[in-house]
């Protein structure tokens, strides 16, 4: 009888242990998912570095910032002179680790921000703190290495080189005899659009509104003929005529009409 009770007790203990382990694993997964939803696929702009306030309000063009792309767990950003990229991993307890950080190699002797200091943040950081729209990257329990603020959606799509990835659901590959890849950029200067449509350069104007609304107007192209280029330029230009809203997810931008499938999908390219 004692043996029977001992066996039942062991089975019960094993069941409780398995249930507890599953709950702990599920909690860990939930924690990482919540963390990912909170900080990924947003653009984080630098506001403090090693305790010093960084004012980028008067900087034209690129700001010092980074994006954690949930797809592929990659990090991309701009460090003040060069663009950088790498990978990251998130763990429960607000743990974060960056690896394989690589940077372009431009020389900017007049740069106002300590670029090496920015890059060192990603080498040292092992945890983060999220407070509203502010993200702090830390090492241990010391004062934050750097503080970043989530950029408004509008600021995440302007002044970027958006390379065409898909058009009406079809993947786009650059033709061998094509002059350059199809892309567009939204310039903050007078709300101008500029880009390349496969054969001709394009230009026009845009207007951003609340609710991720976008309007293109006065779109025009040069008048070159490229009979040997296998790309439907008119179909691409139609996107700007039809699009009335956009969706941005990290370094991916979709131009849409209503709630239908995207007219075109673009990927941010950093040089």
PDB file of N, CA and C in Angstrom, residues 2-101:
ATOM      1  N   UNK A   2       1.922   1.220   0.866  1.00  0.00           N
ATOM      2  CA  UNK A   2       2.814   2.379   0.912  1.00  0.00           C
ATOM      3  C   UNK A   2       3.461   2.633  -0.440  1.00  0.00           C
ATOM      4  N   UNK A   3       3.831   1.520  -1.098  1.00  0.00           N
ATOM      5  CA  UNK A   3       4.450   1.656  -2.425  1.00  0.00           C
ATOM      6  C   UNK A   3       3.492   2.292  -3.404  1.00  0.00           C
ATOM      7  N   UNK A   4       2.222   1.907  -3.311  1.00  0.00           N
ATOM      8  CA  UNK A   4       1.194   2.461  -4.209  1.00  0.00           C
ATOM      9  C   UNK A   4       1.031   3.947  -3.981  1.00  0.00           C
ATOM     10  N   UNK A   5       0.957   4.339  -2.698  1.00  0.00           N
ATOM     11  CA  UNK A   5       0.831   5.770  -2.373  1.00  0.00           C
ATOM     12  C   UNK A   5       2.049   6.553  -2.851  1.00  0.00           C
ATOM     13  N   UNK A   6       3.228   5.983  -2.686  1.00  0.00           N
ATOM     14  CA  UNK A   6       4.457   6.639  -3.111  1.00  0.00           C
ATOM     15  C   UNK A   6       4.469   6.843  -4.615  1.00  0.00           C
ATOM     16  N   UNK A   7       3.979   5.826  -5.336  1.00  0.00           N
ATOM     17  CA  UNK A   7       3.940   5.921  -6.794  1.00  0.00           C
ATOM     18  C   UNK A   7       2.971   7.015  -7.236  1.00  0.00           C
ATOM     19  N   UNK A   8       1.787   7.036  -6.606  1.00  0.00           N
ATOM     20  CA  UNK A   8       0.786   8.074  -6.933  1.00  0.00           C
ATOM     21  C   UNK A   8       1.318   9.465  -6.618  1.00  0.00           C
ATOM     22  N   UNK A   9       2.016   9.578  -5.493  1.00  0.00           N
ATOM     23  CA  UNK A   9       2.573  10.879  -5.111  1.00  0.00           C
ATOM     24  C   UNK A   9       3.617  11.337  -6.117  1.00  0.00           C
ATOM     25  N   UNK A  10       4.441  10.381  -6.591  1.00  0.00           N
ATOM     26  CA  UNK A  10       5.475  10.719  -7.575  1.00  0.00           C
ATOM     27  C   UNK A  10       4.853  11.169  -8.881  1.00  0.00           C
ATOM     28  N   UNK A  11       3.768  10.464  -9.288  1.00  0.00           N
ATOM     29  CA  UNK A  11       3.077  10.845 -10.527  1.00  0.00           C
ATOM     30  C   UNK A  11       2.486  12.238 -10.397  1.00  0.00           C
ATOM     31  N   UNK A  12       1.848  12.494  -9.242  1.00  0.00           N
ATOM     32  CA  UNK A  12       1.230  13.809  -9.014  1.00  0.00           C
ATOM     33  C   UNK A  12       2.280  14.901  -9.032  1.00  0.00           C
ATOM     34  N   UNK A  13       3.437  14.629  -8.385  1.00  0.00           N
ATOM     35  CA  UNK A  13       4.518  15.617  -8.342  1.00  0.00           C
ATOM     36  C   UNK A  13       5.053  15.895  -9.738  1.00  0.00           C
ATOM     37  N   UNK A  14       5.169  14.837 -10.555  1.00  0.00           N
ATOM     38  CA  UNK A  14       5.649  15.003 -11.936  1.00  0.00           C
ATOM     39  C   UNK A  14       4.689  15.851 -12.749  1.00  0.00           C
ATOM     40  N   UNK A  15       3.370  15.594 -12.564  1.00  0.00           N
ATOM     41  CA  UNK A  15       2.357  16.356 -13.291  1.00  0.00           C
ATOM     42  C   UNK A  15       2.401  17.833 -12.908  1.00  0.00           C
ATOM     43  N   UNK A  16       2.532  18.085 -11.587  1.00  0.00           N
ATOM     44  CA  UNK A  16       2.610  19.475 -11.121  1.00  0.00           C
ATOM     45  C   UNK A  16       3.851  20.143 -11.673  1.00  0.00           C
ATOM     46  N   UNK A  17       4.983  19.398 -11.665  1.00  0.00           N
ATOM     47  CA  UNK A  17       6.242  19.940 -12.171  1.00  0.00           C
ATOM     48  C   UNK A  17       6.137  20.289 -13.648  1.00  0.00           C
ATOM     49  N   UNK A  18       5.510  19.368 -14.435  1.00  0.00           N
ATOM     50  CA  UNK A  18       5.363  19.610 -15.876  1.00  0.00           C
ATOM     51  C   UNK A  18       4.480  20.816 -16.136  1.00  0.00           C
ATOM     52  N   UNK A  19       3.380  20.910 -15.352  1.00  0.00           N
ATOM     53  CA  UNK A  19       2.457  22.045 -15.513  1.00  0.00           C
ATOM     54  C   UNK A  19       3.150  23.351 -15.186  1.00  0.00           C
ATOM     55  N   UNK A  20       3.942  23.338 -14.084  1.00  0.00           N
ATOM     56  CA  UNK A  20       4.659  24.544 -13.683  1.00  0.00           C
ATOM     57  C   UNK A  20       5.672  24.956 -14.743  1.00  0.00           C
ATOM     58  N   UNK A  21       6.393  23.959 -15.285  1.00  0.00           N
ATOM     59  CA  UNK A  21       7.386  24.248 -16.326  1.00  0.00           C
ATOM     60  C   UNK A  21       6.733  24.842 -17.556  1.00  0.00           C
ATOM     61  N   UNK A  22       5.580  24.256 -17.956  1.00  0.00           N
ATOM     62  CA  UNK A  22       4.862  24.774 -19.124  1.00  0.00           C
ATOM     63  C   UNK A  22       4.417  26.212 -18.890  1.00  0.00           C
ATOM     64  N   UNK A  23       3.910  26.475 -17.657  1.00  0.00           N
ATOM     65  CA  UNK A  23       3.467  27.837 -17.345  1.00  0.00           C
ATOM     66  C   UNK A  23       4.639  28.815 -17.393  1.00  0.00           C
ATOM     67  N   UNK A  24       5.792  28.376 -16.849  1.00  0.00           N
ATOM     68  CA  UNK A  24       6.971  29.247 -16.854  1.00  0.00           C
ATOM     69  C   UNK A  24       7.440  29.512 -18.281  1.00  0.00           C
ATOM     70  N   UNK A  25       7.448  28.449 -19.107  1.00  0.00           N
ATOM     71  CA  UNK A  25       7.856  28.624 -20.504  1.00  0.00           C
ATOM     72  C   UNK A  25       6.897  29.527 -21.246  1.00  0.00           C
ATOM     73  N   UNK A  26       5.587  29.336 -20.983  1.00  0.00           N
ATOM     74  CA  UNK A  26       4.578  30.173 -21.632  1.00  0.00           C
ATOM     75  C   UNK A  26       4.728  31.620 -21.192  1.00  0.00           C
ATOM     76  N   UNK A  27       4.994  31.824 -19.882  1.00  0.00           N
ATOM     77  CA  UNK A  27       5.167  33.179 -19.367  1.00  0.00           C
ATOM     78  C   UNK A  27       6.375  33.845 -20.010  1.00  0.00           C
ATOM     79  N   UNK A  28       7.479  33.051 -20.142  1.00  0.00           N
ATOM     80  CA  UNK A  28       8.678  33.591 -20.784  1.00  0.00           C
ATOM     81  C   UNK A  28       8.397  33.988 -22.221  1.00  0.00           C
ATOM     82  N   UNK A  29       7.645  33.121 -22.947  1.00  0.00           N
ATOM     83  CA  UNK A  29       7.287  33.430 -24.334  1.00  0.00           C
ATOM     84  C   UNK A  29       6.412  34.658 -24.406  1.00  0.00           C
ATOM     85  N   UNK A  30       5.428  34.748 -23.488  1.00  0.00           N
ATOM     86  CA  UNK A  30       4.532  35.910 -23.460  1.00  0.00           C
ATOM     87  C   UNK A  30       5.303  37.187 -23.180  1.00  0.00           C
ATOM     88  N   UNK A  31       6.278  37.098 -22.236  1.00  0.00           N
ATOM     89  CA  UNK A  31       7.079  38.278 -21.907  1.00  0.00           C
ATOM     90  C   UNK A  31       7.852  38.766 -23.123  1.00  0.00           C
ATOM     91  N   UNK A  32       8.464  37.821 -23.851  1.00  0.00           N
ATOM     92  CA  UNK A  32       9.250  38.201 -25.028  1.00  0.00           C
ATOM     93  C   UNK A  32       8.354  38.759 -26.128  1.00  0.00           C
ATOM     94  N   UNK A  33       7.149  38.182 -26.278  1.00  0.00           N
ATOM     95  CA  UNK A  33       6.218  38.682 -27.291  1.00  0.00           C
ATOM     96  C   UNK A  33       5.773  40.093 -26.964  1.00  0.00           C
ATOM     97  N   UNK A  34       5.459  40.350 -25.690  1.00  0.00           N
ATOM     98  CA  UNK A  34       5.050  41.696 -25.282  1.00  0.00           C
ATOM     99  C   UNK A  34       6.182  42.679 -25.500  1.00  0.00           C
ATOM    100  N   UNK A  35       7.412  42.267 -25.145  1.00  0.00           N
ATOM    101  CA  UNK A  35       8.567  43.145 -25.351  1.00  0.00           C
ATOM    102  C   UNK A  35       8.736  43.457 -26.817  1.00  0.00           C
ATOM    103  N   UNK A  36       8.605  42.428 -27.653  1.00  0.00           N
ATOM    104  CA  UNK A  36       8.762  42.622 -29.090  1.00  0.00           C
ATOM    105  C   UNK A  36       7.717  43.594 -29.621  1.00  0.00           C
ATOM    106  N   UNK A  37       6.476  43.431 -29.186  1.00  0.00           N
ATOM    107  CA  UNK A  37       5.408  44.309 -29.651  1.00  0.00           C
ATOM    108  C   UNK A  37       5.633  45.743 -29.209  1.00  0.00           C
ATOM    109  N   UNK A  38       6.283  45.922 -28.057  1.00  0.00           N
ATOM    110  CA  UNK A  38       6.461  47.268 -27.501  1.00  0.00           C
ATOM    111  C   UNK A  38       7.573  48.054 -28.191  1.00  0.00           C
ATOM    112  N   UNK A  39       8.645  47.396 -28.584  1.00  0.00           N
ATOM    113  CA  UNK A  39       9.808  48.159 -29.030  1.00  0.00           C
ATOM    114  C   UNK A  39      10.230  47.899 -30.474  1.00  0.00           C
ATOM    115  N   UNK A  40       9.711  46.860 -31.120  1.00  0.00           N
ATOM    116  CA  UNK A  40      10.136  46.566 -32.485  1.00  0.00           C
ATOM    117  C   UNK A  40       9.300  47.315 -33.515  1.00  0.00           C
ATOM    118  N   UNK A  41       9.862  47.401 -34.716  1.00  0.00           N
ATOM    119  CA  UNK A  41       9.184  48.012 -35.871  1.00  0.00           C
ATOM    120  C   UNK A  41       8.797  49.466 -35.650  1.00  0.00           C
ATOM    121  N   UNK A  42       9.530  50.142 -34.786  1.00  0.00           N
ATOM    122  CA  UNK A  42       9.381  51.582 -34.592  1.00  0.00           C
ATOM    123  C   UNK A  42      10.754  52.230 -34.746  1.00  0.00           C
ATOM    124  N   UNK A  43      10.758  53.494 -35.118  1.00  0.00           N
ATOM    125  CA  UNK A  43      12.025  54.218 -35.247  1.00  0.00           C
ATOM    126  C   UNK A  43      12.306  54.961 -33.954  1.00  0.00           C
ATOM    127  N   UNK A  44      13.480  54.714 -33.373  1.00  0.00           N
ATOM    128  CA  UNK A  44      13.888  55.319 -32.102  1.00  0.00           C
ATOM    129  C   UNK A  44      14.998  56.330 -32.360  1.00  0.00           C
ATOM    130  N   UNK A  45      14.728  57.582 -32.036  1.00  0.00           N
ATOM    131  CA  UNK A  45      15.673  58.678 -32.290  1.00  0.00           C
ATOM    132  C   UNK A  45      16.426  59.046 -31.013  1.00  0.00           C
ATOM    133  N   UNK A  46      17.736  59.222 -31.147  1.00  0.00           N
ATOM    134  CA  UNK A  46      18.589  59.529 -29.988  1.00  0.00           C
ATOM    135  C   UNK A  46      18.261  60.894 -29.390  1.00  0.00           C
ATOM    136  N   UNK A  47      18.085  60.924 -28.034  1.00  0.00           N
ATOM    137  CA  UNK A  47      17.855  62.190 -27.330  1.00  0.00           C
ATOM    138  C   UNK A  47      18.864  62.424 -26.205  1.00  0.00           C
ATOM    139  N   UNK A  48      19.499  61.338 -25.709  1.00  0.00           N
ATOM    140  CA  UNK A  48      20.546  61.490 -24.691  1.00  0.00           C
ATOM    141  C   UNK A  48      21.615  60.432 -24.932  1.00  0.00           C
ATOM    142  N   UNK A  49      22.873  60.828 -24.764  1.00  0.00           N
ATOM    143  CA  UNK A  49      23.996  59.916 -24.932  1.00  0.00           C
ATOM    144  C   UNK A  49      24.961  60.121 -23.777  1.00  0.00           C
ATOM    145  N   UNK A  50      25.150  59.069 -22.984  1.00  0.00           N
ATOM    146  CA  UNK A  50      26.035  59.129 -21.808  1.00  0.00           C
ATOM    147  C   UNK A  50      25.706  60.332 -20.935  1.00  0.00           C
ATOM    148  N   UNK A  51      24.415  60.575 -20.749  1.00  0.00           N
ATOM    149  CA  UNK A  51      23.953  61.634 -19.862  1.00  0.00           C
ATOM    150  C   UNK A  51      23.829  63.003 -20.489  1.00  0.00           C
ATOM    151  N   UNK A  52      24.347  63.184 -21.698  1.00  0.00           N
ATOM    152  CA  UNK A  52      24.287  64.479 -22.376  1.00  0.00           C
ATOM    153  C   UNK A  52      23.077  64.539 -23.313  1.00  0.00           C
ATOM    154  N   UNK A  53      22.351  65.652 -23.275  1.00  0.00           N
ATOM    155  CA  UNK A  53      21.203  65.834 -24.153  1.00  0.00           C
ATOM    156  C   UNK A  53      21.656  66.013 -25.598  1.00  0.00           C
ATOM    157  N   UNK A  54      20.998  65.327 -26.501  1.00  0.00           N
ATOM    158  CA  UNK A  54      21.298  65.416 -27.933  1.00  0.00           C
ATOM    159  C   UNK A  54      20.121  66.081 -28.633  1.00  0.00           C
ATOM    160  N   UNK A  55      20.332  67.278 -29.142  1.00  0.00           N
ATOM    161  CA  UNK A  55      19.272  68.021 -29.838  1.00  0.00           C
ATOM    162  C   UNK A  55      19.475  67.876 -31.347  1.00  0.00           C
ATOM    163  N   UNK A  56      18.550  67.165 -31.986  1.00  0.00           N
ATOM    164  CA  UNK A  56      18.646  66.963 -33.434  1.00  0.00           C
ATOM    165  C   UNK A  56      17.564  67.728 -34.193  1.00  0.00           C
ATOM    166  N   UNK A  57      16.903  68.636 -33.500  1.00  0.00           N
ATOM    167  CA  UNK A  57      15.774  69.344 -34.114  1.00  0.00           C
ATOM    168  C   UNK A  57      16.201  70.184 -35.314  1.00  0.00           C
ATOM    169  N   UNK A  58      17.430  70.649 -35.326  1.00  0.00           N
ATOM    170  CA  UNK A  58      17.891  71.486 -36.437  1.00  0.00           C
ATOM    171  C   UNK A  58      18.709  70.718 -37.471  1.00  0.00           C
ATOM    172  N   UNK A  59      18.785  69.403 -37.313  1.00  0.00           N
ATOM    173  CA  UNK A  59      19.548  68.603 -38.256  1.00  0.00           C
ATOM    174  C   UNK A  59      18.701  68.316 -39.489  1.00  0.00           C
ATOM    175  N   UNK A  60      19.206  68.647 -40.648  1.00  0.00           N
ATOM    176  CA  UNK A  60      18.511  68.310 -41.891  1.00  0.00           C
ATOM    177  C   UNK A  60      18.805  66.857 -42.260  1.00  0.00           C
ATOM    178  N   UNK A  61      17.864  66.222 -42.906  1.00  0.00           N
ATOM    179  CA  UNK A  61      18.082  64.860 -43.382  1.00  0.00           C
ATOM    180  C   UNK A  61      18.076  63.845 -42.258  1.00  0.00           C
ATOM    181  N   UNK A  62      19.021  62.904 -42.283  1.00  0.00           N
ATOM    182  CA  UNK A  62      19.021  61.775 -41.360  1.00  0.00           C
ATOM    183  C   UNK A  62      19.270  62.202 -39.912  1.00  0.00           C
ATOM    184  N   UNK A  63      18.537  61.528 -39.005  1.00  0.00           N
ATOM    185  CA  UNK A  63      18.738  61.693 -37.569  1.00  0.00           C
ATOM    186  C   UNK A  63      19.415  60.436 -37.035  1.00  0.00           C
ATOM    187  N   UNK A  64      20.124  60.572 -35.923  1.00  0.00           N
ATOM    188  CA  UNK A  64      20.710  59.404 -35.280  1.00  0.00           C
ATOM    189  C   UNK A  64      19.570  58.587 -34.691  1.00  0.00           C
ATOM    190  N   UNK A  65      19.417  57.354 -35.171  1.00  0.00           N
ATOM    191  CA  UNK A  65      18.271  56.548 -34.767  1.00  0.00           C
ATOM    192  C   UNK A  65      18.506  55.095 -35.142  1.00  0.00           C
ATOM    193  N   UNK A  66      17.577  54.228 -34.702  1.00  0.00           N
ATOM    194  CA  UNK A  66      17.660  52.821 -35.079  1.00  0.00           C
ATOM    195  C   UNK A  66      16.267  52.218 -35.095  1.00  0.00           C
ATOM    196  N   UNK A  67      16.152  51.062 -35.776  1.00  0.00           N
ATOM    197  CA  UNK A  67      14.915  50.286 -35.844  1.00  0.00           C
ATOM    198  C   UNK A  67      15.244  48.836 -35.527  1.00  0.00           C
ATOM    199  N   UNK A  68      14.437  48.221 -34.667  1.00  0.00           N
ATOM    200  CA  UNK A  68      14.509  46.783 -34.441  1.00  0.00           C
ATOM    201  C   UNK A  68      13.452  46.142 -35.336  1.00  0.00           C
ATOM    202  N   UNK A  69      13.894  45.516 -36.409  1.00  0.00           N
ATOM    203  CA  UNK A  69      12.970  44.883 -37.340  1.00  0.00           C
ATOM    204  C   UNK A  69      12.607  43.495 -36.824  1.00  0.00           C
ATOM    205  N   UNK A  70      11.312  43.303 -36.531  1.00  0.00           N
ATOM    206  CA  UNK A  70      10.870  42.017 -35.985  1.00  0.00           C
ATOM    207  C   UNK A  70      11.143  40.881 -36.966  1.00  0.00           C
ATOM    208  N   UNK A  71      10.978  41.150 -38.242  1.00  0.00           N
ATOM    209  CA  UNK A  71      11.241  40.140 -39.260  1.00  0.00           C
ATOM    210  C   UNK A  71      12.748  39.926 -39.393  1.00  0.00           C
ATOM    211  N   UNK A  72      13.198  38.747 -39.018  1.00  0.00           N
ATOM    212  CA  UNK A  72      14.625  38.443 -39.113  1.00  0.00           C
ATOM    213  C   UNK A  72      15.447  38.922 -37.937  1.00  0.00           C
ATOM    214  N   UNK A  73      14.809  39.641 -36.994  1.00  0.00           N
ATOM    215  CA  UNK A  73      15.504  40.181 -35.824  1.00  0.00           C
ATOM    216  C   UNK A  73      16.777  40.930 -36.211  1.00  0.00           C
ATOM    217  N   UNK A  74      16.625  41.865 -37.121  1.00  0.00           N
ATOM    218  CA  UNK A  74      17.740  42.700 -37.544  1.00  0.00           C
ATOM    219  C   UNK A  74      17.584  44.105 -36.976  1.00  0.00           C
ATOM    220  N   UNK A  75      18.708  44.766 -36.775  1.00  0.00           N
ATOM    221  CA  UNK A  75      18.712  46.165 -36.349  1.00  0.00           C
ATOM    222  C   UNK A  75      19.373  46.979 -37.445  1.00  0.00           C
ATOM    223  N   UNK A  76      18.759  48.105 -37.803  1.00  0.00           N
ATOM    224  CA  UNK A  76      19.343  49.024 -38.772  1.00  0.00           C
ATOM    225  C   UNK A  76      19.261  50.429 -38.181  1.00  0.00           C
ATOM    226  N   UNK A  77      20.207  51.274 -38.574  1.00  0.00           N
ATOM    227  CA  UNK A  77      20.174  52.621 -38.027  1.00  0.00           C
ATOM    228  C   UNK A  77      21.201  53.539 -38.638  1.00  0.00           C
ATOM    229  N   UNK A  78      21.242  54.744 -38.097  1.00  0.00           N
ATOM    230  CA  UNK A  78      22.170  55.787 -38.535  1.00  0.00           C
ATOM    231  C   UNK A  78      22.857  56.328 -37.297  1.00  0.00           C
ATOM    232  N   UNK A  79      24.199  56.395 -37.327  1.00  0.00           N
ATOM    233  CA  UNK A  79      24.961  56.747 -36.123  1.00  0.00           C
ATOM    234  C   UNK A  79      25.564  58.144 -36.159  1.00  0.00           C
ATOM    235  N   UNK A  80      25.172  58.967 -37.124  1.00  0.00           N
ATOM    236  CA  UNK A  80      25.656  60.346 -37.165  1.00  0.00           C
ATOM    237  C   UNK A  80      26.464  60.663 -38.391  1.00  0.00           C
ATOM    238  N   UNK A  81      27.049  59.636 -38.981  1.00  0.00           N
ATOM    239  CA  UNK A  81      27.805  59.779 -40.221  1.00  0.00           C
ATOM    240  C   UNK A  81      27.562  58.574 -41.115  1.00  0.00           C
ATOM    241  N   UNK A  82      27.519  57.409 -40.495  1.00  0.00           N
ATOM    242  CA  UNK A  82      27.374  56.153 -41.224  1.00  0.00           C
ATOM    243  C   UNK A  82      26.089  55.416 -40.858  1.00  0.00           C
ATOM    244  N   UNK A  83      25.669  54.541 -41.756  1.00  0.00           N
ATOM    245  CA  UNK A  83      24.564  53.640 -41.489  1.00  0.00           C
ATOM    246  C   UNK A  83      25.134  52.343 -40.928  1.00  0.00           C
ATOM    247  N   UNK A  84      24.393  51.717 -40.015  1.00  0.00           N
ATOM    248  CA  UNK A  84      24.854  50.468 -39.433  1.00  0.00           C
ATOM    249  C   UNK A  84      23.731  49.439 -39.447  1.00  0.00           C
ATOM    250  N   UNK A  85      24.132  48.187 -39.316  1.00  0.00           N
ATOM    251  CA  UNK A  85      23.162  47.094 -39.277  1.00  0.00           C
ATOM    252  C   UNK A  85      23.746  45.950 -38.477  1.00  0.00           C
ATOM    253  N   UNK A  86      22.880  45.042 -38.075  1.00  0.00           N
ATOM    254  CA  UNK A  86      23.308  43.889 -37.299  1.00  0.00           C
ATOM    255  C   UNK A  86      22.111  43.053 -36.915  1.00  0.00           C
ATOM    256  N   UNK A  87      22.250  42.272 -35.868  1.00  0.00           N
ATOM    257  CA  UNK A  87      21.153  41.453 -35.373  1.00  0.00           C
ATOM    258  C   UNK A  87      20.956  41.719 -33.886  1.00  0.00           C
ATOM    259  N   UNK A  88      19.809  41.283 -33.382  1.00  0.00           N
ATOM    260  CA  UNK A  88      19.529  41.444 -31.954  1.00  0.00           C
ATOM    261  C   UNK A  88      18.709  40.258 -31.479  1.00  0.00           C
ATOM    262  N   UNK A  89      18.686  40.052 -30.173  1.00  0.00           N
ATOM    263  CA  UNK A  89      17.814  39.038 -29.576  1.00  0.00           C
ATOM    264  C   UNK A  89      17.216  39.613 -28.301  1.00  0.00           C
ATOM    265  N   UNK A  90      15.957  39.276 -28.056  1.00  0.00           N
ATOM    266  CA  UNK A  90      15.249  39.714 -26.857  1.00  0.00           C
ATOM    267  C   UNK A  90      15.010  38.519 -25.952  1.00  0.00           C
ATOM    268  N   UNK A  91      15.175  38.718 -24.648  1.00  0.00           N
ATOM    269  CA  UNK A  91      14.886  37.698 -23.657  1.00  0.00           C
ATOM    270  C   UNK A  91      13.964  38.294 -22.600  1.00  0.00           C
ATOM    271  N   UNK A  92      13.343  37.423 -21.818  1.00  0.00           N
ATOM    272  CA  UNK A  92      12.472  37.909 -20.759  1.00  0.00           C
ATOM    273  C   UNK A  92      13.276  38.747 -19.775  1.00  0.00           C
ATOM    274  N   UNK A  93      12.574  39.579 -19.032  1.00  0.00           N
ATOM    275  CA  UNK A  93      13.257  40.458 -18.090  1.00  0.00           C
ATOM    276  C   UNK A  93      13.894  41.656 -18.747  1.00  0.00           C
ATOM    277  N   UNK A  94      13.342  42.045 -19.915  1.00  0.00           N
ATOM    278  CA  UNK A  94      13.861  43.213 -20.653  1.00  0.00           C
ATOM    279  C   UNK A  94      15.331  43.085 -21.018  1.00  0.00           C
ATOM    280  N   UNK A  95      15.754  41.854 -21.298  1.00  0.00           N
ATOM    281  CA  UNK A  95      17.126  41.626 -21.730  1.00  0.00           C
ATOM    282  C   UNK A  95      17.212  41.790 -23.241  1.00  0.00           C
ATOM    283  N   UNK A  96      18.309  42.366 -23.700  1.00  0.00           N
ATOM    284  CA  UNK A  96      18.531  42.555 -25.129  1.00  0.00           C
ATOM    285  C   UNK A  96      20.015  42.394 -25.427  1.00  0.00           C
ATOM    286  N   UNK A  97      20.303  41.826 -26.570  1.00  0.00           N
ATOM    287  CA  UNK A  97      21.697  41.650 -26.976  1.00  0.00           C
ATOM    288  C   UNK A  97      21.831  41.939 -28.462  1.00  0.00           C
ATOM    289  N   UNK A  98      22.816  42.754 -28.802  1.00  0.00           N
ATOM    290  CA  UNK A  98      23.103  43.095 -30.198  1.00  0.00           C
ATOM    291  C   UNK A  98      24.361  42.352 -30.639  1.00  0.00           C
ATOM    292  N   UNK A  99      24.401  41.956 -31.907  1.00  0.00           N
ATOM    293  CA  UNK A  99      25.580  41.261 -32.418  1.00  0.00           C
ATOM    294  C   UNK A  99      25.760  41.557 -33.898  1.00  0.00           C
ATOM    295  N   UNK A 100      26.939  41.247 -34.394  1.00  0.00           N
ATOM    296  CA  UNK A 100      27.274  41.403 -35.815  1.00  0.00           C
ATOM    297  C   UNK A 100      27.016  42.837 -36.314  1.00  0.00           C
ATOM    298  N   UNK A 101      27.279  43.806 -35.456  1.00  0.00           N
ATOM    299  CA  UNK A 101      27.084  45.199 -35.847  1.00  0.00           C
ATOM    300  C   UNK A 101      28.159  45.602 -36.854  1.00  0.00           C
TER     301      UNK A 101
END
